[in-house]
PDB file of C-alpha atoms in Angstrom:
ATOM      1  CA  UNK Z   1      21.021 -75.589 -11.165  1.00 26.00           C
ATOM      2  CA  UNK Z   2      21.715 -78.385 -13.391  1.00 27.00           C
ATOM      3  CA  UNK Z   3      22.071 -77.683 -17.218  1.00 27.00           C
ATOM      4  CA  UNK Z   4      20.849 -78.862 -20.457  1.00 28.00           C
ATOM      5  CA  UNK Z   5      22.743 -78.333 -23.478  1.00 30.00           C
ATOM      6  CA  UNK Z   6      21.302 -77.197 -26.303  1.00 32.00           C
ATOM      7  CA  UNK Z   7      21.151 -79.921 -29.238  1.00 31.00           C
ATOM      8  CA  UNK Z   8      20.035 -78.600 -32.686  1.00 34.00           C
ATOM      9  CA  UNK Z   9      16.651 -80.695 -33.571  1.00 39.00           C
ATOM     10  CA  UNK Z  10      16.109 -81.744 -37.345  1.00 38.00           C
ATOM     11  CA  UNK Z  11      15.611 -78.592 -39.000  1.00 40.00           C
ATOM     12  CA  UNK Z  12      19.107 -77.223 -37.524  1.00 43.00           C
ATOM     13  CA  UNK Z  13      17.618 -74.852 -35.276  1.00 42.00           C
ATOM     14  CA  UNK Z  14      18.684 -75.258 -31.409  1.00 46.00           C
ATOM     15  CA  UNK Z  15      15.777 -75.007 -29.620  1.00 52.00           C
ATOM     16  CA  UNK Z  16      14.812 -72.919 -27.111  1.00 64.00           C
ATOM     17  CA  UNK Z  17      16.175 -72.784 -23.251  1.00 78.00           C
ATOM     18  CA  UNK Z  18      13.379 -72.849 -20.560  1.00 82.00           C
ATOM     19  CA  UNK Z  19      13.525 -72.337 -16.794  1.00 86.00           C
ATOM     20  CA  UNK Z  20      11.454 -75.086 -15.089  1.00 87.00           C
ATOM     21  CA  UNK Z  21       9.904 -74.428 -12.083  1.00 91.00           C
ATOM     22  CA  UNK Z  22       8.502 -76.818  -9.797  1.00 92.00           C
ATOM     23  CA  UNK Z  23       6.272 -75.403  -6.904  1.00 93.00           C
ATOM     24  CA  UNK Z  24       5.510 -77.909  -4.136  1.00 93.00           C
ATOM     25  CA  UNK Z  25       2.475 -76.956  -2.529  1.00 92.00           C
ATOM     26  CA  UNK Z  26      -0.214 -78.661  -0.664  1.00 91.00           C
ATOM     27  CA  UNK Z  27      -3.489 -78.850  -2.715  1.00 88.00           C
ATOM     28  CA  UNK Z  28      -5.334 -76.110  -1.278  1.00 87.00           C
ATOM     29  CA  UNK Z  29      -2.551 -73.944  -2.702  1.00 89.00           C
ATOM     30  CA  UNK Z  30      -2.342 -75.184  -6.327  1.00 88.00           C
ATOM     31  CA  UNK Z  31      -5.170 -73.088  -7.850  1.00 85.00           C
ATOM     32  CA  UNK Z  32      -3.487 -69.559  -6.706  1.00 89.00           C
ATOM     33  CA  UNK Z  33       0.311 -71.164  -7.208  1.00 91.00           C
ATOM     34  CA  UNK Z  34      -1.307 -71.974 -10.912  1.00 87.00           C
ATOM     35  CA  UNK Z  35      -2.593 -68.629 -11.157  1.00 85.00           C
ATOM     36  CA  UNK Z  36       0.165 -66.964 -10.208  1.00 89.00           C
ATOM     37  CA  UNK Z  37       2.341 -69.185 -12.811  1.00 89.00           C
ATOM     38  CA  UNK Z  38       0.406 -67.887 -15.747  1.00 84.00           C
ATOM     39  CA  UNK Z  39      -0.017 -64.330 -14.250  1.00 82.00           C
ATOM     40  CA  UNK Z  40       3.630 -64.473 -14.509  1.00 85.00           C
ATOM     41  CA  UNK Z  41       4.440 -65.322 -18.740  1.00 81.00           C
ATOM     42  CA  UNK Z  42       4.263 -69.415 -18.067  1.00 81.00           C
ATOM     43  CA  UNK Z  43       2.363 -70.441 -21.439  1.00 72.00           C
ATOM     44  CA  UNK Z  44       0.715 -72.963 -19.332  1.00 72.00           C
ATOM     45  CA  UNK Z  45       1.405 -75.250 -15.974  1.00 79.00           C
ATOM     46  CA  UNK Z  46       1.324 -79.183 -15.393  1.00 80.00           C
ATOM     47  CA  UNK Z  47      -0.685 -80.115 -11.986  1.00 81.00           C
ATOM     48  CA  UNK Z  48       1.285 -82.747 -10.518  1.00 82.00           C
ATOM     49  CA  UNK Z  49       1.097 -85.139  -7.633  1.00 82.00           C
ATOM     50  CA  UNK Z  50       3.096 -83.081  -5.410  1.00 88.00           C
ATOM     51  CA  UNK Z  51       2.368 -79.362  -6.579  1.00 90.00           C
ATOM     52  CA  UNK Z  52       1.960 -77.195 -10.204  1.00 89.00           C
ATOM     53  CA  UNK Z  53       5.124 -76.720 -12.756  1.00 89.00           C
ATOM     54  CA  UNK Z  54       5.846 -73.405 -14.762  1.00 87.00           C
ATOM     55  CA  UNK Z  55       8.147 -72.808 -17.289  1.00 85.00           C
ATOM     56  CA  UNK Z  56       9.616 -69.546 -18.036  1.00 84.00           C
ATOM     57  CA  UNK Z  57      12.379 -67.874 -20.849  1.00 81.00           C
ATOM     58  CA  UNK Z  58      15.923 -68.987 -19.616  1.00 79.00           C
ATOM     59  CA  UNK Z  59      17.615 -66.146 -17.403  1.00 75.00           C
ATOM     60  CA  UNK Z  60      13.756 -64.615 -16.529  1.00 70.00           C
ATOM     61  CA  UNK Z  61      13.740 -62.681 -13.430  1.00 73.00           C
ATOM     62  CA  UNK Z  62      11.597 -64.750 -10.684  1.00 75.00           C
ATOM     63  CA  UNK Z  63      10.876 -61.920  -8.282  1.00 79.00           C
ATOM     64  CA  UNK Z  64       7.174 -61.631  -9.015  1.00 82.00           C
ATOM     65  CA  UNK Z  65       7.315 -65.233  -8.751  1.00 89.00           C
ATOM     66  CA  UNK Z  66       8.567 -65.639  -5.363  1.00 88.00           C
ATOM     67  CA  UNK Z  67       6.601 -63.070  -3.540  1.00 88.00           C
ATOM     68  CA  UNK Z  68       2.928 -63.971  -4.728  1.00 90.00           C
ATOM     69  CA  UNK Z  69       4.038 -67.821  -3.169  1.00 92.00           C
ATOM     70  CA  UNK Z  70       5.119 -65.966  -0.164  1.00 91.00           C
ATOM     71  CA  UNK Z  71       1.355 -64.891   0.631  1.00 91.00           C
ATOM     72  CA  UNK Z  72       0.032 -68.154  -0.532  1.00 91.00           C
ATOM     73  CA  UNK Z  73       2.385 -69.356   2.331  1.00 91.00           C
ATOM     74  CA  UNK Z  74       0.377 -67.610   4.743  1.00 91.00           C
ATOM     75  CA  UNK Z  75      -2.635 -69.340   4.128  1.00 90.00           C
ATOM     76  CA  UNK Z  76      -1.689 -72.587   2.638  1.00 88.00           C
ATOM     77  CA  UNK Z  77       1.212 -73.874   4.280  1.00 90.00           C
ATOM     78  CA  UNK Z  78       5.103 -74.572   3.096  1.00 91.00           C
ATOM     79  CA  UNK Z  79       5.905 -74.370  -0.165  1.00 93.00           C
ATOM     80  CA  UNK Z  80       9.111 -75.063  -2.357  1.00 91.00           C
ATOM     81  CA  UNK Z  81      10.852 -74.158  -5.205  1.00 90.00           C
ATOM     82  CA  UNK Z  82      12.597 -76.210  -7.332  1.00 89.00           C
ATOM     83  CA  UNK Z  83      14.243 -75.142 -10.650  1.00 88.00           C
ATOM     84  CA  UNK Z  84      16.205 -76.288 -13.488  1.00 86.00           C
ATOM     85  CA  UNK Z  85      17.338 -74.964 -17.198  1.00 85.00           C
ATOM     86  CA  UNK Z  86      15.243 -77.362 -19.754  1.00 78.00           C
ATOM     87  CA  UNK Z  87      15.227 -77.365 -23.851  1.00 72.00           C
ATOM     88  CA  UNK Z  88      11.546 -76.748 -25.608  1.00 60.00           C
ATOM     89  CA  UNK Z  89      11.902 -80.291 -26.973  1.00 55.00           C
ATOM     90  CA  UNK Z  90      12.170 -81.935 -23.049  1.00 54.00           C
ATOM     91  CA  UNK Z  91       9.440 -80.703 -21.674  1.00 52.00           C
ATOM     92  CA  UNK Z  92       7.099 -80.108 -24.958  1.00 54.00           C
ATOM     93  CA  UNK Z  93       5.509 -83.442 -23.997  1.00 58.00           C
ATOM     94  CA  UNK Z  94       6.722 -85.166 -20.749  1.00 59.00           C
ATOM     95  CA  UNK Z  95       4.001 -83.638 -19.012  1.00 56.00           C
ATOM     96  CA  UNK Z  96       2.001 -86.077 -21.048  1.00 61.00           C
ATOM     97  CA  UNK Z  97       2.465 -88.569 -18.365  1.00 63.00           C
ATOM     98  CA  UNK Z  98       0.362 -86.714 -15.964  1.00 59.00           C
ATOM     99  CA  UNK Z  99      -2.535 -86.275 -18.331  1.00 63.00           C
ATOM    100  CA  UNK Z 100      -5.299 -89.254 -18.074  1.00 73.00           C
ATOM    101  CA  UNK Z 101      -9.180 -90.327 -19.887  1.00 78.00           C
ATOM    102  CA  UNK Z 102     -11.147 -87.945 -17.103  1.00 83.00           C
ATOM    103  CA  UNK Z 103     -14.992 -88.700 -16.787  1.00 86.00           C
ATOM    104  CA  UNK Z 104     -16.990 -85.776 -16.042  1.00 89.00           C
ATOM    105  CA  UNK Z 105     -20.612 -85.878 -14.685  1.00 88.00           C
ATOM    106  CA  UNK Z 106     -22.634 -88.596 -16.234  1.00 91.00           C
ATOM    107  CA  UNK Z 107     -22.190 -88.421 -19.811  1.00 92.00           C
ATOM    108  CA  UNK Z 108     -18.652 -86.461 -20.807  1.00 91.00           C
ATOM    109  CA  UNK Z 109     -15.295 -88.337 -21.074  1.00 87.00           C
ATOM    110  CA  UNK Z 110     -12.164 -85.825 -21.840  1.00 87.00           C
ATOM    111  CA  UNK Z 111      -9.808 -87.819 -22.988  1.00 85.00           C
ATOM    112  CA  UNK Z 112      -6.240 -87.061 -24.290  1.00 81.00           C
ATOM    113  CA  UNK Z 113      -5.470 -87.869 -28.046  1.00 76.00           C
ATOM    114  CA  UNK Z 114      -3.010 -90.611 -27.362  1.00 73.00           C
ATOM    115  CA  UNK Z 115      -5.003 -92.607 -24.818  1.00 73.00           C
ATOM    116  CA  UNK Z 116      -7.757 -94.927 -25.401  1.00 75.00           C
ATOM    117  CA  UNK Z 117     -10.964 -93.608 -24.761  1.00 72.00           C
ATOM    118  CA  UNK Z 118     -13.651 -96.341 -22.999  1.00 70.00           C
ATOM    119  CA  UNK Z 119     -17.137 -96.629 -24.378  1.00 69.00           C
ATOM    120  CA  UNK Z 120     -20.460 -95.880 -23.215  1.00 83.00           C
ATOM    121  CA  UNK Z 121     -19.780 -91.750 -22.800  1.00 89.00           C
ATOM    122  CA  UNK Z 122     -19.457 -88.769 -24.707  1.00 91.00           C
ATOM    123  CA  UNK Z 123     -15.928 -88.597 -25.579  1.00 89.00           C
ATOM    124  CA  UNK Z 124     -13.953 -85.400 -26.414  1.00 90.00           C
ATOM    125  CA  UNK Z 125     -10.356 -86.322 -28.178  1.00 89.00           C
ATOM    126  CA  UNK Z 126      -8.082 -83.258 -26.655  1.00 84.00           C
ATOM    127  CA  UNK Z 127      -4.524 -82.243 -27.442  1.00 78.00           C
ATOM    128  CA  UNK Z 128      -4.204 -79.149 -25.668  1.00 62.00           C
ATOM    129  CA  UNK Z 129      -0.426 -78.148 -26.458  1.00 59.00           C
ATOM    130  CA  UNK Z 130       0.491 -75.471 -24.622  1.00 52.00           C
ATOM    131  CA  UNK Z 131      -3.398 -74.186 -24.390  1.00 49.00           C
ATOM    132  CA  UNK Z 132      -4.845 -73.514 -21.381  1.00 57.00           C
ATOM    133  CA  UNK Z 133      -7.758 -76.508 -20.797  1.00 61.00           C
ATOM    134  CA  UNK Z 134      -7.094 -80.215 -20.133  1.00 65.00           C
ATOM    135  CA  UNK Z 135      -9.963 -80.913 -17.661  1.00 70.00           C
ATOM    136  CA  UNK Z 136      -8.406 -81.649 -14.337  1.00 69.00           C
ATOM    137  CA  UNK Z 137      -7.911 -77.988 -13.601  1.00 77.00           C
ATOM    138  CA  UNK Z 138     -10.480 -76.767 -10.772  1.00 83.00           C
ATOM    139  CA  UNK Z 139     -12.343 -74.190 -13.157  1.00 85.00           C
ATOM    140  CA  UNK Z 140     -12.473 -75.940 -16.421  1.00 87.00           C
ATOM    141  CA  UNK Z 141     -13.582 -79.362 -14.303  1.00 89.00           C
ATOM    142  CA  UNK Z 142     -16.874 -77.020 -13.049  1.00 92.00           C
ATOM    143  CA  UNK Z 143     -17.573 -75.906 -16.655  1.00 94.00           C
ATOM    144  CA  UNK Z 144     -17.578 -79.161 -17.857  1.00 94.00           C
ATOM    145  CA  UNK Z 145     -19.806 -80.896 -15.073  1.00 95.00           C
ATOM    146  CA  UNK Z 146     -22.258 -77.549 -15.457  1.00 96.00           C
ATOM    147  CA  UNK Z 147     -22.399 -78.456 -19.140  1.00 96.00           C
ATOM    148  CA  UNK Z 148     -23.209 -81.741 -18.687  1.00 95.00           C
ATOM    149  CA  UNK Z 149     -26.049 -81.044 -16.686  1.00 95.00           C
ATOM    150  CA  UNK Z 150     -27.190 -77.929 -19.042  1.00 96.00           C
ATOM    151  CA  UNK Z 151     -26.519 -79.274 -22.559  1.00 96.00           C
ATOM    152  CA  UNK Z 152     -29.867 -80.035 -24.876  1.00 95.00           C
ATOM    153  CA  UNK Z 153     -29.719 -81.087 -28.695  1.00 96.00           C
ATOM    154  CA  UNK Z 154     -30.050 -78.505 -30.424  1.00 96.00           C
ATOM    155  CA  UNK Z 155     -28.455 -75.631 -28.627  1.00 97.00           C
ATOM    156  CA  UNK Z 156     -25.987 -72.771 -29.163  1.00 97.00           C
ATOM    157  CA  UNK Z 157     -23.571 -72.123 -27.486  1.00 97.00           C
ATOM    158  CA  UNK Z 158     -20.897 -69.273 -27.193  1.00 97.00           C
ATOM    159  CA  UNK Z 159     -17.186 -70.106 -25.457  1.00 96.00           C
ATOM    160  CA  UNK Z 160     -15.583 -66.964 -24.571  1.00 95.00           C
ATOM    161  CA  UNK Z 161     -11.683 -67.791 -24.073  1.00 92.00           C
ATOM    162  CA  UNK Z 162     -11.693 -71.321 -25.251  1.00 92.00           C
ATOM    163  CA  UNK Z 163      -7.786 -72.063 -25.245  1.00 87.00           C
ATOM    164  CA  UNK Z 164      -7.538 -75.739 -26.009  1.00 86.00           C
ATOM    165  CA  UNK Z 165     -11.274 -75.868 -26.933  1.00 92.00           C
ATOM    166  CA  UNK Z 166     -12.258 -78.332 -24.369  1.00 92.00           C
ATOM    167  CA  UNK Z 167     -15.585 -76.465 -23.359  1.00 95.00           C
ATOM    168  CA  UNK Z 168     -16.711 -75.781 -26.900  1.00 97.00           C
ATOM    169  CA  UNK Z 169     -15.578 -79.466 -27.932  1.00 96.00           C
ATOM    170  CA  UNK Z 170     -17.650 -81.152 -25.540  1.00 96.00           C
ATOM    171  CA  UNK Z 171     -20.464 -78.379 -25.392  1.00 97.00           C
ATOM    172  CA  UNK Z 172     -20.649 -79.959 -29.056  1.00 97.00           C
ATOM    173  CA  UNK Z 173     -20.289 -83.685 -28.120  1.00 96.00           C
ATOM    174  CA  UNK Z 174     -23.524 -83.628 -26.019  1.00 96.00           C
ATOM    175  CA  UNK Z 175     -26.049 -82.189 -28.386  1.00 96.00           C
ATOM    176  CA  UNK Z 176     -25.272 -78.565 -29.130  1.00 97.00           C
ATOM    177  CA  UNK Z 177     -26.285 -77.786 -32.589  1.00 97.00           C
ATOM    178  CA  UNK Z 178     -23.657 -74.435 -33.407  1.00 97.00           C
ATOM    179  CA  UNK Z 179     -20.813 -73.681 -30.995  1.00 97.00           C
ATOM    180  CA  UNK Z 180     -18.902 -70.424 -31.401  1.00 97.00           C
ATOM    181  CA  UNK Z 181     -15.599 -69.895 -29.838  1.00 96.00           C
ATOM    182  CA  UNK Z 182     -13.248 -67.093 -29.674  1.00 95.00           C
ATOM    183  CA  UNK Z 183      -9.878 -66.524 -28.156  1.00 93.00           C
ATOM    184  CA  UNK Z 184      -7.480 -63.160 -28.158  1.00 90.00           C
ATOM    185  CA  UNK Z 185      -4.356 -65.651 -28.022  1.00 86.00           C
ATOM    186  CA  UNK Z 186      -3.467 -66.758 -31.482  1.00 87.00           C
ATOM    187  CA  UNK Z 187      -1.671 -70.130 -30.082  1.00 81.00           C
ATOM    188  CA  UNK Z 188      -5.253 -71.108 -28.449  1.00 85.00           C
ATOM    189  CA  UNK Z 189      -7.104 -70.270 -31.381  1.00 91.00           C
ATOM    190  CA  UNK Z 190      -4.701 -72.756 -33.585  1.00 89.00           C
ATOM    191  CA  UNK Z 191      -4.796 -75.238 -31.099  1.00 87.00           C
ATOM    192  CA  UNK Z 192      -8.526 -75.460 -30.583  1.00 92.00           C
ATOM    193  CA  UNK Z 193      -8.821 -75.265 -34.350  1.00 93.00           C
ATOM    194  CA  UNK Z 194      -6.895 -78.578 -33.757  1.00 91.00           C
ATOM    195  CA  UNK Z 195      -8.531 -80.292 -31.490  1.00 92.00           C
ATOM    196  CA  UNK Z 196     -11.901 -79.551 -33.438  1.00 95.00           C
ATOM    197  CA  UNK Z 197     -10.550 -81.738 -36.384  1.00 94.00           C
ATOM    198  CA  UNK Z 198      -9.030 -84.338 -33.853  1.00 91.00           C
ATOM    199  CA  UNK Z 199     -12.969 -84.762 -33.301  1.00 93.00           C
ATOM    200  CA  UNK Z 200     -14.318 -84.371 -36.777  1.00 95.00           C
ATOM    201  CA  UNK Z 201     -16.859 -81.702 -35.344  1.00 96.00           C
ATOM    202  CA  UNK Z 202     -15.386 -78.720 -37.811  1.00 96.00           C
ATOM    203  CA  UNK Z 203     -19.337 -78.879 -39.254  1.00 96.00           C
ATOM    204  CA  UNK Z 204     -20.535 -77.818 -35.508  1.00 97.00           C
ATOM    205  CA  UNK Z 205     -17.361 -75.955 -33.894  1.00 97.00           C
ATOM    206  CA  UNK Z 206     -16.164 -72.497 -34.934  1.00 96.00           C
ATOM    207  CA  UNK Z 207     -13.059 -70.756 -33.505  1.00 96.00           C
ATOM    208  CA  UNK Z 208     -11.895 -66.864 -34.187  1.00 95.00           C
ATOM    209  CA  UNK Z 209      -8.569 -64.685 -32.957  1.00 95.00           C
ATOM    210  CA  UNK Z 210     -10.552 -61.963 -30.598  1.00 93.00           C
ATOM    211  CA  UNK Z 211     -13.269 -61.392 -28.357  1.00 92.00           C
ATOM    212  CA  UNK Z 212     -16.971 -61.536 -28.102  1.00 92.00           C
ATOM    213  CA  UNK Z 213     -16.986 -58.963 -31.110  1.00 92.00           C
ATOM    214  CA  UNK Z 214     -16.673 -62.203 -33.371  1.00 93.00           C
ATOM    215  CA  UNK Z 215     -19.124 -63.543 -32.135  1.00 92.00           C
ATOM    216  CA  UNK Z 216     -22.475 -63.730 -34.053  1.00 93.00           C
ATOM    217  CA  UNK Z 217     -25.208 -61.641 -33.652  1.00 90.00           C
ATOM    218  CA  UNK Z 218     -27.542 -63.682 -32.502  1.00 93.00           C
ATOM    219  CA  UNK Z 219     -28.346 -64.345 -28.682  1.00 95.00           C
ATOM    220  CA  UNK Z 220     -26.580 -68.360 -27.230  1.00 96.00           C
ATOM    221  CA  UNK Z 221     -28.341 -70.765 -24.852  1.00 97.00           C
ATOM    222  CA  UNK Z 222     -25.467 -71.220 -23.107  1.00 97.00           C
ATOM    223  CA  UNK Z 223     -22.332 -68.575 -23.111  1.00 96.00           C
ATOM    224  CA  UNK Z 224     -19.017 -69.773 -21.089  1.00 96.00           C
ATOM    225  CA  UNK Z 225     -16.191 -67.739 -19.634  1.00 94.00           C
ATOM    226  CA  UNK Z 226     -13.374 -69.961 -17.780  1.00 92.00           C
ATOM    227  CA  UNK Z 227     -11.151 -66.723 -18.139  1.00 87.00           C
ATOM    228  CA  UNK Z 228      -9.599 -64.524 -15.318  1.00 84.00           C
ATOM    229  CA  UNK Z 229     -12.199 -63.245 -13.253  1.00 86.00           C
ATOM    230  CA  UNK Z 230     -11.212 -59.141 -13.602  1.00 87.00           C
ATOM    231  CA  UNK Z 231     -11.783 -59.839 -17.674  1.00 89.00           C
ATOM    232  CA  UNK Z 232     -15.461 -61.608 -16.611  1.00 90.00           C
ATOM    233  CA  UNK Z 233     -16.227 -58.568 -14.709  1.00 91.00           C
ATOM    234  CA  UNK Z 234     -15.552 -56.641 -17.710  1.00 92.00           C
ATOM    235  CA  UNK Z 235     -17.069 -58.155 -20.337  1.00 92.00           C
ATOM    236  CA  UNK Z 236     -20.175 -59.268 -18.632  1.00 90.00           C
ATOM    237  CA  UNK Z 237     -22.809 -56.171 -19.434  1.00 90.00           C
ATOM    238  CA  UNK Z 238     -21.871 -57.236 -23.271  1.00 91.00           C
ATOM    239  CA  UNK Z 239     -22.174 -60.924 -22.508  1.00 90.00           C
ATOM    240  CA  UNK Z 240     -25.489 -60.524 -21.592  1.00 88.00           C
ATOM    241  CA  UNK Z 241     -26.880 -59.211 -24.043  1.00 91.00           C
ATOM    242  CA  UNK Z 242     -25.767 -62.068 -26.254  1.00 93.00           C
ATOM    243  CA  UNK Z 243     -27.892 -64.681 -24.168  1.00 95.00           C
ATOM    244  CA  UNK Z 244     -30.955 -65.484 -24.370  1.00 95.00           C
ATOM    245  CA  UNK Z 245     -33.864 -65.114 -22.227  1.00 93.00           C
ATOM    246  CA  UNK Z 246     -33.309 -67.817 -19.751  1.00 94.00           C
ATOM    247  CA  UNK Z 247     -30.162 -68.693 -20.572  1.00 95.00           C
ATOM    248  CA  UNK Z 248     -27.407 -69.727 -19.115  1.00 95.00           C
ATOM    249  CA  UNK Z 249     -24.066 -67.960 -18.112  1.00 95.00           C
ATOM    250  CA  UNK Z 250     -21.264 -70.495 -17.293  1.00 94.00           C
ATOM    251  CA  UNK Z 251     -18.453 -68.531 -15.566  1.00 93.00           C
ATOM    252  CA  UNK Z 252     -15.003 -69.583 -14.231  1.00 90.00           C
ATOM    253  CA  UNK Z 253     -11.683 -67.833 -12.375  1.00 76.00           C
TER     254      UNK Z 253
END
């Protein structure tokens, strides 16, 4: 496994070592490789051309790694496993290269904050750092094309787990009048407080640190849940009583 030494950055402080792990999979396999990534500690994963990447604390035991790919194996073919020790600063943005303006549906257009962004849609400015939510991933893709179909002026919306902010962002962009959104990680929560100024929409967006208990009181038009599907099943009795009649529940996981 090939090294990288660690160079102190401006500030004098070395940064941090990562293991990098590069699971080649075919596509049918990169959702549950993804899943079991994050399952695992990886703050977040890049989807690549040839399979997902996870990065994990330098010296991390992989074990729980390497046995959740062998049953994806079963199912969805070879798979490989590449790894190598990385600083915070190499890989903090080089998956930036992977990350592209995505349409969505007929009016949304995600696209990342250094790219430009072509006219005639909706378009969502997104940084997502290490927060879960860029747009190409399977779950958040079917959010977004559900809200572009659902979305009326007007409306309020609730985003349950918003990492990056990428639901609640463009639930805003195509008409929604208030959009809550709440996260129990603090490094989404800053993020998508980010992102929300990166669009100038801090008069329509809100974000909190917790759950649907900060949440107003007040039933949504539209509440959305791209979270892991055993925290869905458990917060759905509340959920529902926070929409109203003939509402709509967006779920993802």
């Amino acid at each position: 496994m090939p090294s990288v030494a660690a160079v102190p950055n401006k500030k004098g402080v070395r940064p941090m070592e990562w293991t990098k792990i590069h699971i080649q999979v075919d596509p049918a396999g990169r959702e549950a490789v993804s899943h079991i990534l994050i399952e695992a500690g990886s703050p977040g994963v890049e989807v690549t051309p040839t399979g997902v990447i996870g990065y994990f604390p330098a010296g991390r035991d992989c074990l729980e790694i390497e046995e959740g790919l062998r049953i994806v194996e079963d199912w969805a073919g070879p798979i490989s496993c590449q790894k190598e020790r990385v600083t915070e600063e190499d890989w903090a943005h080089g998956w930036k290269k992977y990350y592209k303006p995505l349409p969505v549906g007929e009016r949304l257009l995600i696209c990342p904050s250094w790219e430009e962004a072509d006219a005639g849609r909706q378009v969502v400015y997104l940084d997502p750092g290490m927060a879960f939510g860029t747009g190409d991933h399977p779950t958040t893709f079917a959010c977004l094309l559900e809200l572009d179909r659902l979305v009326n002026p007007g409306m309020v919306v609730y985003d349950v787990g918003c990492g990056s902010g990428i639901l609640a962002l463009a639930a805003a962009r195509l008409g929604a009048a208030r959009v809550f959104a709440v996260d129990n990680d603090p490094l989404a929560v800053d993020v998508c407080r980010r992102n929300i100024a990166l669009n100038g929409l801090e008069d329509v967006v809100t974000v909190a640190h917790g759950s649907i208990e900060e949440l107003p009181a007040d039933p949504a038009d539209i509440i959305l849940m791209n979270i892991l599907p055993h925290v869905i099943i458990e917060l759905a009795p509340a959920v529902k009583e926070q929409l109203k009649e003939g509402g709509s529940l967006i779920t993802a996981g």
